[in-house]
Each structure stands twice: as C-alpha cells, then as structure tokens.
XYZ file of C-alpha atoms in Angstrom:
604
model
C 124.976 122.536 98.611
C 122.671 125.034 97.781
C 122.965 126.105 94.081
C 123.522 129.545 94.318
C 122.222 132.489 91.639
C 123.069 136.060 90.032
C 121.418 139.023 90.869
C 119.278 140.052 93.582
C 116.906 138.002 95.074
C 113.009 138.807 96.662
C 111.248 136.542 98.880
C 107.813 136.849 98.059
C 104.387 135.650 100.212
C 102.063 134.911 96.987
C 98.890 134.413 99.958
C 94.951 133.594 98.783
C 93.807 137.270 100.304
C 97.459 139.222 100.316
C 99.958 139.342 99.314
C 103.583 140.668 100.690
C 107.418 141.270 99.081
C 110.306 142.070 100.724
C 113.996 142.195 99.789
C 118.002 141.531 101.911
C 120.008 144.924 102.369
C 123.010 144.390 102.821
C 123.694 147.539 104.207
C 121.215 147.227 107.680
C 121.332 142.662 107.811
C 117.925 142.559 107.947
C 115.003 142.418 105.566
C 112.797 145.386 103.868
C 109.676 144.569 103.504
C 108.008 146.671 100.951
C 105.857 148.822 100.596
C 103.141 149.444 97.701
C 102.086 152.323 95.739
C 99.557 153.168 98.859
C 102.067 152.842 101.148
C 100.524 149.486 102.435
C 103.197 146.443 102.796
C 100.405 143.679 101.606
C 98.790 144.356 98.962
C 95.695 141.901 97.929
C 95.766 138.885 96.150
C 93.600 140.319 94.172
C 92.788 141.162 89.770
C 89.989 142.922 87.894
C 89.403 143.068 84.521
C 87.055 146.839 82.906
C 86.226 147.979 79.789
C 89.448 149.443 80.169
C 92.215 148.455 81.926
C 93.407 145.585 84.288
C 93.611 146.501 87.784
C 96.188 144.966 90.576
C 95.903 145.297 94.119
C 94.701 147.928 96.548
C 92.494 149.592 92.993
C 91.513 145.574 91.780
C 89.603 145.824 95.189
C 88.585 149.494 95.739
C 86.254 148.507 92.625
C 85.147 144.417 93.669
C 81.237 146.697 94.893
C 80.633 147.093 91.645
C 82.175 145.153 89.226
C 81.812 141.715 91.668
C 81.637 139.567 88.548
C 84.917 140.692 87.403
C 87.212 140.815 89.823
C 88.538 137.782 90.461
C 90.592 136.506 94.304
C 90.730 133.277 96.035
C 93.137 131.903 93.269
C 95.457 130.454 94.904
C 91.944 127.820 96.022
C 92.659 127.083 92.317
C 95.787 126.704 91.274
C 96.920 122.923 90.988
C 92.930 121.691 91.493
C 91.050 120.275 89.571
C 86.789 121.749 88.482
C 85.539 118.692 90.424
C 87.464 118.682 93.204
C 85.070 119.096 96.679
C 86.616 121.602 97.918
C 86.127 123.618 94.682
C 83.417 122.566 94.255
C 82.366 124.364 97.154
C 83.227 128.253 96.496
C 82.442 128.551 93.592
C 79.350 128.901 95.730
C 80.436 132.406 97.635
C 82.272 133.594 94.724
C 80.270 136.087 92.580
C 82.723 135.553 89.239
C 82.232 132.846 86.640
C 84.508 129.421 86.777
C 84.069 126.394 84.742
C 85.409 123.484 84.283
C 87.828 123.599 80.963
C 90.510 121.197 79.329
C 91.468 118.278 81.652
C 88.862 119.652 84.417
C 91.207 122.471 84.911
C 88.878 125.061 86.377
C 89.201 128.306 84.346
C 87.523 131.691 85.282
C 86.059 133.712 82.783
C 86.120 137.794 82.829
C 84.254 140.097 80.403
C 87.971 142.327 80.293
C 88.083 145.148 77.754
C 84.401 144.025 75.767
C 85.275 140.601 75.061
C 85.032 137.218 76.594
C 88.770 135.966 78.586
C 88.989 132.478 79.964
C 92.123 133.067 82.080
C 92.769 130.317 84.690
C 94.015 130.136 88.163
C 98.539 129.928 87.208
C 97.800 133.387 84.863
C 95.669 135.210 87.854
C 98.414 134.003 90.015
C 101.395 135.307 87.732
C 99.699 139.353 87.895
C 99.737 139.217 91.071
C 103.323 138.359 91.199
C 103.957 140.501 88.472
C 102.744 143.435 90.877
C 105.172 141.643 93.585
C 107.814 141.618 91.155
C 107.664 145.589 90.628
C 106.784 146.398 93.836
C 110.573 145.816 94.793
C 112.159 147.139 91.330
C 110.405 150.446 92.124
C 112.380 149.922 95.589
C 115.480 148.957 95.031
C 115.446 150.374 90.685
C 116.677 148.055 89.607
C 115.049 144.422 87.688
C 114.644 142.064 90.083
C 114.185 138.211 88.152
C 115.162 136.036 90.991
C 112.479 135.074 93.591
C 112.171 132.415 96.342
C 108.348 131.634 96.755
C 105.806 130.509 100.011
C 102.761 127.979 99.123
C 101.300 126.447 102.610
C 102.100 123.565 104.389
C 100.773 120.550 101.820
C 100.555 121.596 98.510
C 100.578 119.252 96.616
C 103.504 118.347 93.495
C 100.677 120.005 91.414
C 100.127 123.186 92.964
C 103.829 123.099 94.447
C 104.593 123.542 90.488
C 101.788 125.345 88.993
C 102.792 128.172 91.449
C 106.237 128.342 90.151
C 104.568 127.961 86.658
C 102.797 131.365 87.713
C 106.333 132.544 88.654
C 107.240 131.999 84.711
C 104.910 133.453 84.047
C 105.601 137.003 85.679
C 109.549 136.905 84.614
C 110.862 135.201 87.116
C 113.217 132.821 88.177
C 112.388 130.512 90.669
C 115.060 129.912 92.648
C 112.677 128.028 95.463
C 109.561 127.374 96.243
C 109.188 126.937 100.517
C 106.434 126.033 103.127
C 104.899 129.041 104.643
C 105.954 128.431 108.389
C 109.162 127.131 107.301
C 109.470 131.278 105.836
C 108.006 132.285 109.147
C 110.799 130.339 110.913
C 113.749 131.200 109.244
C 112.101 134.727 110.406
C 112.026 134.118 113.532
C 115.491 131.822 112.912
C 117.050 134.882 113.335
C 116.823 135.328 117.401
C 118.851 132.382 117.410
C 115.611 130.326 120.163
C 116.044 126.335 120.482
C 112.610 125.584 119.723
C 109.473 126.723 118.140
C 106.158 125.817 117.040
C 105.207 128.177 114.581
C 101.347 127.705 113.411
C 101.519 124.853 111.031
C 105.588 122.882 111.497
C 107.855 121.870 114.989
C 111.107 122.448 114.375
C 114.281 122.300 116.202
C 117.558 125.289 116.218
C 121.283 124.480 117.201
C 123.183 126.879 116.334
C 122.614 127.916 112.881
C 121.017 124.184 111.721
C 117.413 123.983 111.026
C 116.036 120.493 111.745
C 112.085 120.031 110.990
C 110.387 117.418 113.232
C 106.901 117.342 111.643
C 104.765 119.003 109.242
C 100.816 119.573 109.552
C 98.525 122.415 108.867
C 95.122 122.738 106.662
C 95.861 124.136 102.674
C 92.178 125.360 102.556
C 91.222 127.076 106.138
C 92.746 130.799 106.338
C 90.903 134.561 106.705
C 88.485 133.462 103.825
C 86.653 131.109 105.977
C 86.501 133.056 108.235
C 84.584 135.953 106.554
C 82.113 132.931 104.447
C 81.084 131.508 108.440
C 79.819 135.683 108.401
C 78.774 136.176 105.171
C 76.321 133.199 105.138
C 75.018 133.998 108.979
C 73.938 138.170 107.483
C 72.782 136.356 104.001
C 70.271 134.433 106.272
C 69.625 137.279 108.429
C 69.012 139.219 106.034
C 66.120 136.461 104.213
C 64.927 136.338 107.570
C 64.174 140.016 107.684
C 63.165 140.636 104.473
C 61.740 138.539 103.077
C 64.955 138.669 100.101
C 67.569 135.673 99.497
C 70.931 137.584 98.082
C 72.550 134.305 97.796
C 72.966 134.785 93.734
C 73.235 138.160 93.914
C 77.091 138.789 92.677
C 77.285 142.452 93.615
C 75.406 142.091 96.955
C 77.658 139.900 98.375
C 80.859 141.315 97.094
C 79.312 144.107 99.310
C 78.784 141.915 102.172
C 81.762 139.902 101.976
C 83.907 143.216 102.349
C 81.872 144.813 105.001
C 82.380 140.920 107.016
C 86.248 141.179 106.212
C 86.148 144.721 107.796
C 84.104 143.859 110.856
C 86.652 140.935 111.216
C 89.477 142.991 111.760
C 87.257 145.100 114.025
C 86.491 142.271 116.127
C 90.620 141.727 116.906
C 90.464 144.449 119.299
C 86.681 145.564 119.983
C 84.497 143.416 121.504
C 81.243 144.039 118.602
C 80.965 145.145 115.136
C 78.373 146.615 112.910
C 77.438 146.404 109.710
C 75.999 148.858 107.739
C 75.100 148.920 104.529
C 72.996 151.450 102.079
C 70.389 149.743 99.541
C 72.282 146.554 99.790
C 69.470 144.807 97.901
C 66.935 145.807 95.787
C 66.777 148.682 97.940
C 66.557 147.561 101.032
C 69.754 149.047 103.543
C 70.773 146.253 106.079
C 72.232 148.277 109.303
C 73.238 144.745 111.205
C 75.790 143.983 114.592
C 77.824 140.818 115.432
C 79.054 140.450 118.895
C 82.938 139.126 119.576
C 81.409 135.544 121.005
C 78.781 134.928 117.853
C 82.309 135.392 115.784
C 83.981 132.253 118.382
C 80.652 130.032 117.983
C 80.279 130.411 114.327
C 83.827 129.699 113.746
C 84.678 127.344 116.913
C 85.348 124.144 114.505
C 87.638 125.912 112.970
C 89.222 127.149 115.609
C 89.191 123.616 117.024
C 90.383 122.410 113.852
C 93.596 124.539 114.149
C 94.101 123.184 117.327
C 94.014 119.433 116.266
C 96.521 120.578 114.105
C 98.467 121.822 116.281
C 98.097 118.512 118.728
C 98.937 116.561 115.722
C 102.287 118.348 114.688
C 103.601 118.326 118.453
C 102.737 114.326 118.181
C 104.436 113.844 114.994
C 106.935 115.530 116.028
C 107.410 112.813 119.681
C 107.531 116.162 122.010
C 106.157 117.375 124.752
C 104.386 120.537 125.325
C 107.717 122.115 127.859
C 109.846 121.551 124.859
C 108.497 123.991 123.196
C 110.466 127.291 123.992
C 108.105 130.343 121.552
C 104.404 129.750 120.273
C 105.060 131.996 116.902
C 102.427 133.552 115.244
C 101.616 133.835 111.041
C 98.698 134.840 108.862
C 96.472 137.731 109.970
C 94.139 135.598 111.363
C 96.036 134.436 113.761
C 95.257 138.009 115.617
C 91.449 136.459 116.159
C 91.694 136.832 120.012
C 90.305 133.464 120.552
C 92.940 131.465 118.526
C 95.076 133.804 121.181
C 93.358 132.284 124.035
C 92.966 128.610 122.677
C 96.815 128.419 121.975
C 98.100 130.160 125.255
C 95.442 127.948 127.038
C 97.489 124.933 125.433
C 100.799 125.745 126.002
C 99.401 126.511 129.750
C 99.517 129.902 129.487
C 102.712 130.655 127.701
C 103.238 134.124 125.928
C 102.672 134.019 122.426
C 105.755 135.024 120.640
C 104.484 138.684 118.791
C 108.097 140.082 117.674
C 107.590 140.401 113.739
C 104.622 141.404 111.959
C 102.233 138.028 111.617
C 101.581 139.420 108.335
C 104.904 140.298 106.964
C 106.638 137.370 108.137
C 106.257 134.303 105.813
C 107.565 136.875 103.121
C 110.194 137.745 105.646
C 111.579 134.328 105.792
C 111.017 134.418 101.949
C 114.088 136.983 101.724
C 115.872 135.180 104.155
C 115.925 131.945 101.887
C 115.715 134.114 99.015
C 119.524 136.178 99.995
C 121.205 133.197 101.240
C 120.906 131.120 97.456
C 121.980 135.041 96.275
C 125.597 135.478 95.143
C 124.783 138.569 95.567
C 124.270 138.187 99.527
C 127.688 138.201 101.987
C 126.409 139.253 105.103
C 123.092 136.913 105.695
C 123.382 135.106 107.951
C 124.492 131.219 107.312
C 121.282 129.315 107.852
C 120.701 125.266 107.024
C 116.755 124.402 107.019
C 116.537 120.608 106.871
C 113.207 119.315 105.926
C 110.522 116.011 106.447
C 109.208 114.391 103.929
C 105.193 114.434 105.180
C 104.355 111.191 103.987
C 105.706 107.989 104.065
C 107.920 106.874 100.068
C 108.045 103.894 98.765
C 106.753 101.267 95.905
C 103.880 98.892 94.394
C 105.412 95.127 94.925
C 104.137 92.267 94.054
C 100.288 91.791 95.031
C 99.206 95.783 95.114
C 101.362 95.914 98.534
C 103.068 99.538 99.106
C 106.635 98.947 100.407
C 108.364 102.157 102.044
C 111.795 103.009 101.475
C 110.975 105.727 104.015
C 109.044 106.390 106.764
C 107.384 109.561 106.793
C 108.720 112.926 108.956
C 111.998 111.535 107.836
C 114.697 114.538 108.185
C 115.535 116.132 104.307
C 118.502 115.217 102.722
C 118.382 111.859 102.606
C 118.853 108.856 100.576
C 118.434 105.140 100.801
C 117.969 101.950 99.202
C 117.100 98.983 99.368
C 117.292 95.651 97.473
C 114.102 94.325 95.783
C 113.675 90.964 93.235
C 111.531 90.716 90.265
C 108.154 87.910 90.553
C 108.257 86.710 87.527
C 109.833 84.410 85.022
C 111.937 85.853 81.963
C 110.785 89.626 82.023
C 113.006 92.266 79.538
C 111.581 95.337 82.475
C 110.420 95.691 85.645
C 107.488 98.634 86.004
C 108.554 101.102 89.220
C 105.564 102.789 90.539
C 106.745 105.586 93.321
C 104.105 106.506 95.899
C 103.137 108.512 98.904
C 101.166 107.339 101.129
C 100.464 104.996 104.887
C 98.798 102.391 103.624
C 99.321 99.059 102.630
C 97.375 98.666 100.208
C 99.566 101.212 97.042
C 96.706 101.861 94.605
C 95.217 103.303 98.179
C 98.381 105.661 97.890
C 98.823 108.899 96.001
C 101.176 107.301 92.866
C 103.843 110.052 91.811
C 105.315 108.431 89.201
C 106.345 105.364 88.155
C 109.193 104.104 85.381
C 110.705 100.877 83.457
C 114.056 99.547 84.294
C 115.293 97.061 82.090
C 117.052 93.397 83.441
C 118.448 90.353 81.618
C 116.049 87.217 80.933
C 116.199 85.364 84.306
C 114.035 83.129 86.193
C 111.450 85.226 89.193
C 113.565 86.075 92.387
C 116.052 88.062 90.060
C 117.576 90.826 92.198
C 117.715 94.370 92.154
C 118.762 97.861 93.791
C 115.694 100.825 94.105
C 117.409 103.847 96.095
C 115.323 107.362 97.375
C 117.168 110.431 97.548
C 115.927 113.634 97.939
C 118.066 116.992 97.911
C 117.230 120.354 99.928
C 115.157 121.659 96.957
C 112.676 119.269 97.608
C 113.711 116.855 94.844
C 112.768 113.379 94.569
C 114.860 110.818 92.572
C 114.442 107.117 92.051
C 116.214 105.133 90.960
C 116.674 101.235 90.383
C 119.685 99.601 88.961
C 119.767 95.938 87.967
C 124.187 94.343 89.170
C 124.654 92.023 86.504
C 123.411 93.597 83.080
C 124.742 97.153 85.308
C 121.210 98.462 83.806
C 119.668 101.709 85.034
C 117.357 103.749 84.974
C 115.543 106.742 87.139
C 112.712 109.224 87.558
C 112.677 113.289 89.695
C 109.858 113.696 91.002
C 109.541 117.985 91.961
C 107.944 117.468 95.160
C 109.697 120.522 96.853
C 109.198 120.136 100.275
C 105.075 118.897 100.311
C 103.053 117.344 97.986
C 99.637 116.318 98.783
C 97.222 119.337 100.563
C 96.971 118.814 104.151
C 93.048 117.239 103.792
C 94.487 114.451 101.463
C 97.061 114.184 104.224
C 94.760 114.287 107.318
C 92.055 111.607 104.797
C 94.758 109.653 103.539
C 96.750 108.622 108.048
C 93.072 108.779 108.970
C 92.046 106.189 106.068
C 95.206 104.175 107.768
C 94.599 104.305 110.897
C 90.691 103.334 109.821
C 91.745 100.602 107.550
C 93.859 99.096 109.768
C 92.791 95.402 110.467
C 91.362 95.758 106.696
C 94.547 96.854 105.547
C 96.673 93.623 108.027
C 93.685 91.247 106.340
C 94.717 91.881 102.836
C 98.523 91.763 103.392
C 98.044 88.590 104.736
C 95.962 87.711 102.299
C 98.561 88.673 100.285
C 101.511 87.215 101.410
C 99.705 83.951 101.780
C 98.414 83.927 98.213
C 101.953 84.539 97.108
C 103.657 82.302 99.796
C 101.712 79.611 97.639
C 102.718 80.791 94.412
C 105.741 80.907 94.646
C 105.682 76.974 96.145
C 103.899 76.689 93.238
C 106.075 77.577 90.758
C 109.038 75.315 92.898
C 107.046 72.236 92.786
C 106.237 72.898 88.873
C 110.060 73.734 88.036
C 110.653 70.317 90.474
C 108.106 67.472 88.045
C 109.647 69.551 84.819
C 112.523 67.234 85.699
C 112.913 63.918 83.618
C 114.786 62.163 86.900
C 111.541 63.465 89.660
C 109.151 62.040 86.768
C 110.022 58.467 85.888
C 110.070 57.450 89.577
C 107.611 59.049 90.762
C 104.063 56.915 90.866
C 100.939 57.064 88.389
C 98.778 58.037 91.794
C 101.359 60.221 93.322
C 102.067 62.482 90.107
C 97.672 62.451 89.131
C 97.472 64.234 92.511
C 100.422 66.565 92.805
C 99.098 68.011 88.635
C 95.076 67.633 90.209
C 96.888 69.769 93.588
C 98.730 72.395 91.135
C 95.894 73.076 88.923
C 93.334 73.947 91.754
C 96.402 75.661 93.486
C 96.136 77.411 89.919
C 92.392 78.310 89.703
C 92.188 79.309 93.536
C 95.391 82.091 93.059
C 93.719 83.226 89.547
C 90.117 83.157 90.447
C 89.826 84.119 94.037
C 91.725 86.772 94.583
C 89.094 88.195 97.587
C 89.590 84.945 100.136
C 91.068 85.412 102.922
C 94.176 84.769 104.023
C 92.995 81.294 105.741
C 92.068 79.892 102.377
C 95.126 80.447 100.618
C 97.285 78.991 104.491
C 94.950 75.765 104.568
C 95.301 74.734 100.935
C 99.620 75.709 100.673
C 99.567 73.169 104.008
C 97.733 70.360 101.274
C 99.995 70.692 98.541
C 102.902 70.587 100.785
C 101.685 67.129 102.356
C 100.870 65.619 98.770
C 104.296 67.291 97.284
C 106.270 66.144 100.215
C 104.170 62.798 100.629
C 105.208 61.807 97.313
C 109.366 62.768 97.270
C 110.026 61.276 100.313
C 108.314 58.105 99.008
C 111.470 58.703 96.256
C 114.019 59.157 98.347
C 113.122 56.337 100.632
C 112.505 53.974 97.471
C-alpha cells in the first residue's frame, strides 16, 4: 500500500523546454492545469541572471537574445550526468552559456550575477524552476504547497532521478514520488477507462482500475530541442554560404536564431512554410530565409525514424501486435509535428490518434492525478493502481564475472523473488554481493547498482545462502542476503524509482547484448569449464590430503596426480583468456589420471 501524505499535493512536469503544474480539484473531480502570471499554462524552463535580478520563465526567455551567456536553459539535459558524457559535450557546442567540469566531473554552469561570477549545478537551476511551479500553484490555491509528484523521462537513470529529487528538495518540496512522463500521461488518459494504450514511450493495459505497464521504451535525449538544433545548424550554414561569415561562435546571434527556429517549427505544424526574418543578426547583416515543411522533415527524418523504432521496440517487448492497441495517445509538444503523426498513423494502419487532452498538459495532468492518489486530503480521486515494469534484468555477480539474473527484464513491479547461491571459497568470513542491471552475460559489462557484504561462518566452499530481490510500488529496490545456519543477514536499498539507465544506455546495452551474444556465450562456457576444473581440483586436493589414500597410492600414481594438479592450477591462474575446450580437455585428462589411480586402490 502506497504511503499517504498530509496536505495539498501538486503534479509537476519538469520539462526540458517548458514546465507545467497541475492539481486535483475535489469540487470538480478533475485536474486543473494552472496558468502562470502571464496567463500561460506552460512556463519556459529558463532562468536568467542580470546585474540586478534573477528572472524565471517567460521573463527569462524574453530577454535571452540580449543576455544569452547568462540565460540558462536545457538544465534537464545536464541533470545527473557527467561533464565528460558525450551527449553533454555535443550540447556544449550549441549553448551560448558556459559549462565547465566541476567537482567529480559534475557539469557546472558559469554566469555573471550582480557583477560576480556564480557557479550553479543543474539541480540548482532545476530547483529554481520547480520553485516557480510551486509559487504558481500557491497563488492559484491561496495556500502553501509542500507535496509534489515530479515527472522524468522514461529511463532516467538512478543518478538523474536522485538529482531531480534533490532539485525538488532544494525548492522546498516534499517529493512524494518520481514517475515517468509516459506513465503520468497514461494516468491522465486512464480517467477515460479504456483498455489498451500506446503512449509515446510506454505500453499499458488497464483492467478495471489497475494499470499494468507491459513494456517501456524511450529516449531521454530526444525531444523538441533536437529538432530546433537541426534547423539552427541548417541556417548557420546558409548564413555562412550567403555572407561568408560564421555565426556559430556568437552567442547573441545563435540565441536569436534559435528563438526564430523554435517559432518556425511551431508554424510548420499548421502551415507548409515558415519564414526566418532577423534584422542585423551578425555584424549588421540582416538575415531573411524560409524553410518548407518538406525541408524540415528531410532535416529530421532520422530522428522521426528513431521515434518509430522506439514504438516498435515497445510493442515487441510487450509481446503485443499493433491490432491490440485501442488508442494511440500523443504526449508532448513535438507530437504536433505532422510527420510524427503521419508516421504513427501509418504504423498503426490508419488508426485515428487520440487527442482529447492537450499534449503539453497531459504529463502534468497525470502527475497531479498521482499526487492526489498519494494525498490524504483528496477523497474523490478515482481508485487507480499503477503497476510498472523493470526495463532491464536485475541480478548479482557470481564467480567468474558472470551475471546471474534474478529478475528478468519487463517483470511487473512490485515483485519479490529469492534465489539460492553458495560460497566459492573455503573458510571465508564474508561474501561480497554486487547488484547489477543489464543484459550482458559478463557482469562487469552491465551497470553496477550497489554492493554489500554478508557475514558467513567459516566453512568449506558451497555453503548456501539466499539472495532476495524486492521492488516496492515506489520503485525502491531492496536486495537482501541471508545465511540460515548462523542467521546472518544484510541488505541494501537502491533508489531506482521506476527507471535507472537512460534510453541511450538501455539501447546500447540491449544492442551490445545482441551483438556480443556469441562472444558472451563463449565467455560463459569458458568460465563454466574453468570453474568445473577448479572444483574438481579442489575435490582431488581434499582426497589427496587423506592419509589412508596416500598410503595406498603407488609413488608413480601419486607423482602423476600431483603433477596434473600443479599443471591444472597453473592453467587456471595464468590462462584466463583460454577457450573453454582447453579447460574441458584438461579436466578429462585429470579425471582419467585420478580415476585410474583410484581404481587401482579399489582393485588392490
């Protein structure tokens, strides 16, 4: 049962470009998307710093062209990432503000505020935007707000999720839950009580009031900004071609061009042509050009196809066909792009797309529903239960660098599953348990979530112990281990909250798992063969320590066995890269020598 919280609770869609806030209105039994002081229901996720003040939202965006190096946007693309991340490095080329590597390779934004250089991390910028969302809600409700559900893209990894939660806490919010954006949109559409949906990145099934997430797929680094970037690059090249001037290093010119490109993109959603007209864009040179919808689609076709690959991947993972989808729901501003709609309609063989909720507001709408479900103050919220899935397999490291899967990917959440393992060495006092997620057989190639130690009594190897994986409704992963004879127990709780790795990392892992399948199987066979040889040597060594056996063995047999044991140990210690057949062949040789010698004793 999910924990209930006292007080008013709001739902916040913390977007890369725009943010939105909603609240459940008990008197109307519906969600109210709250407008800001400009009368808009979405607020730019933008923060600007000047010599006299800090500006947020529309005010920050409106002065961006004249103050580009101190106007910060896209903070969500930095949150929870490392400065050295390739995606961050690519974005640095497009941002007019300065980002440097800070402590522990954390991206740090440099701005000039009130005449001084200030350093901010992405969490601080995001917290400013969240504070603004809270203030918008408080002005509407005329009462303080502390509780909130905040949405993140599907596959935000643990670091990104925790950083988002940190941003909420910096903003003075009690973050009740972090949920995926497509999941939030599903809750919004869930009020319509339909059976199956495909909602941009996520496939759901609804039976009565229970949501089962069948599969997740998405891309945390693909959105409206990427389409804008393609247009910006296109016009930068055109300006250089026409005027022999490069504006790519000029922050003011780039900011003005980006703003114009964003407007042009919106225009192309309802018109076939858009005009870019900027006076004195660079060194007094005016720039006037136009772009057709066809050209825009050509510039972004690979991104559109990437979207469709995600949709197909989601259906495959859910083991569903296109005909099983009742409604295709559009979420996010980019879903207004005609080509996106066309490709979706073609993919689903002409099915009409569901547009009953504003795509800009759907995520905040669902977040507000989830917030109301978690709040004690709301009594008339439809009784809905959300069951998510794990996007990757979960398991532990076992001897030989093998990932032993306990929970296969796309397992419904919440869940609890136990598995029995055994120690790999004699007389050890503790076992290190490394928790991984991923699809590679080689454990070190997967994502390490955490580790802990289990104390065990001194005993010969093969002492059994139990490992239990459990994820609750809040997305908290708890891994515990127990050794029954001593009663020893230890555990670790990992805050993964409905998602761990970014979609790029998920896709990379799944692709690598497929590409390296043969190589991984070869590795597994080698490890299994080496382990089998090592265990056989262990048993032979125990037998050879028996004085009774030693006294009966002929000297030549004893010499042959000892020589084979030395050779076997050397093979294990010094030939880690050998193929499986080397260990298999030597095991057969060792078995032959040892069993032949034992047979002589038995016959004699």
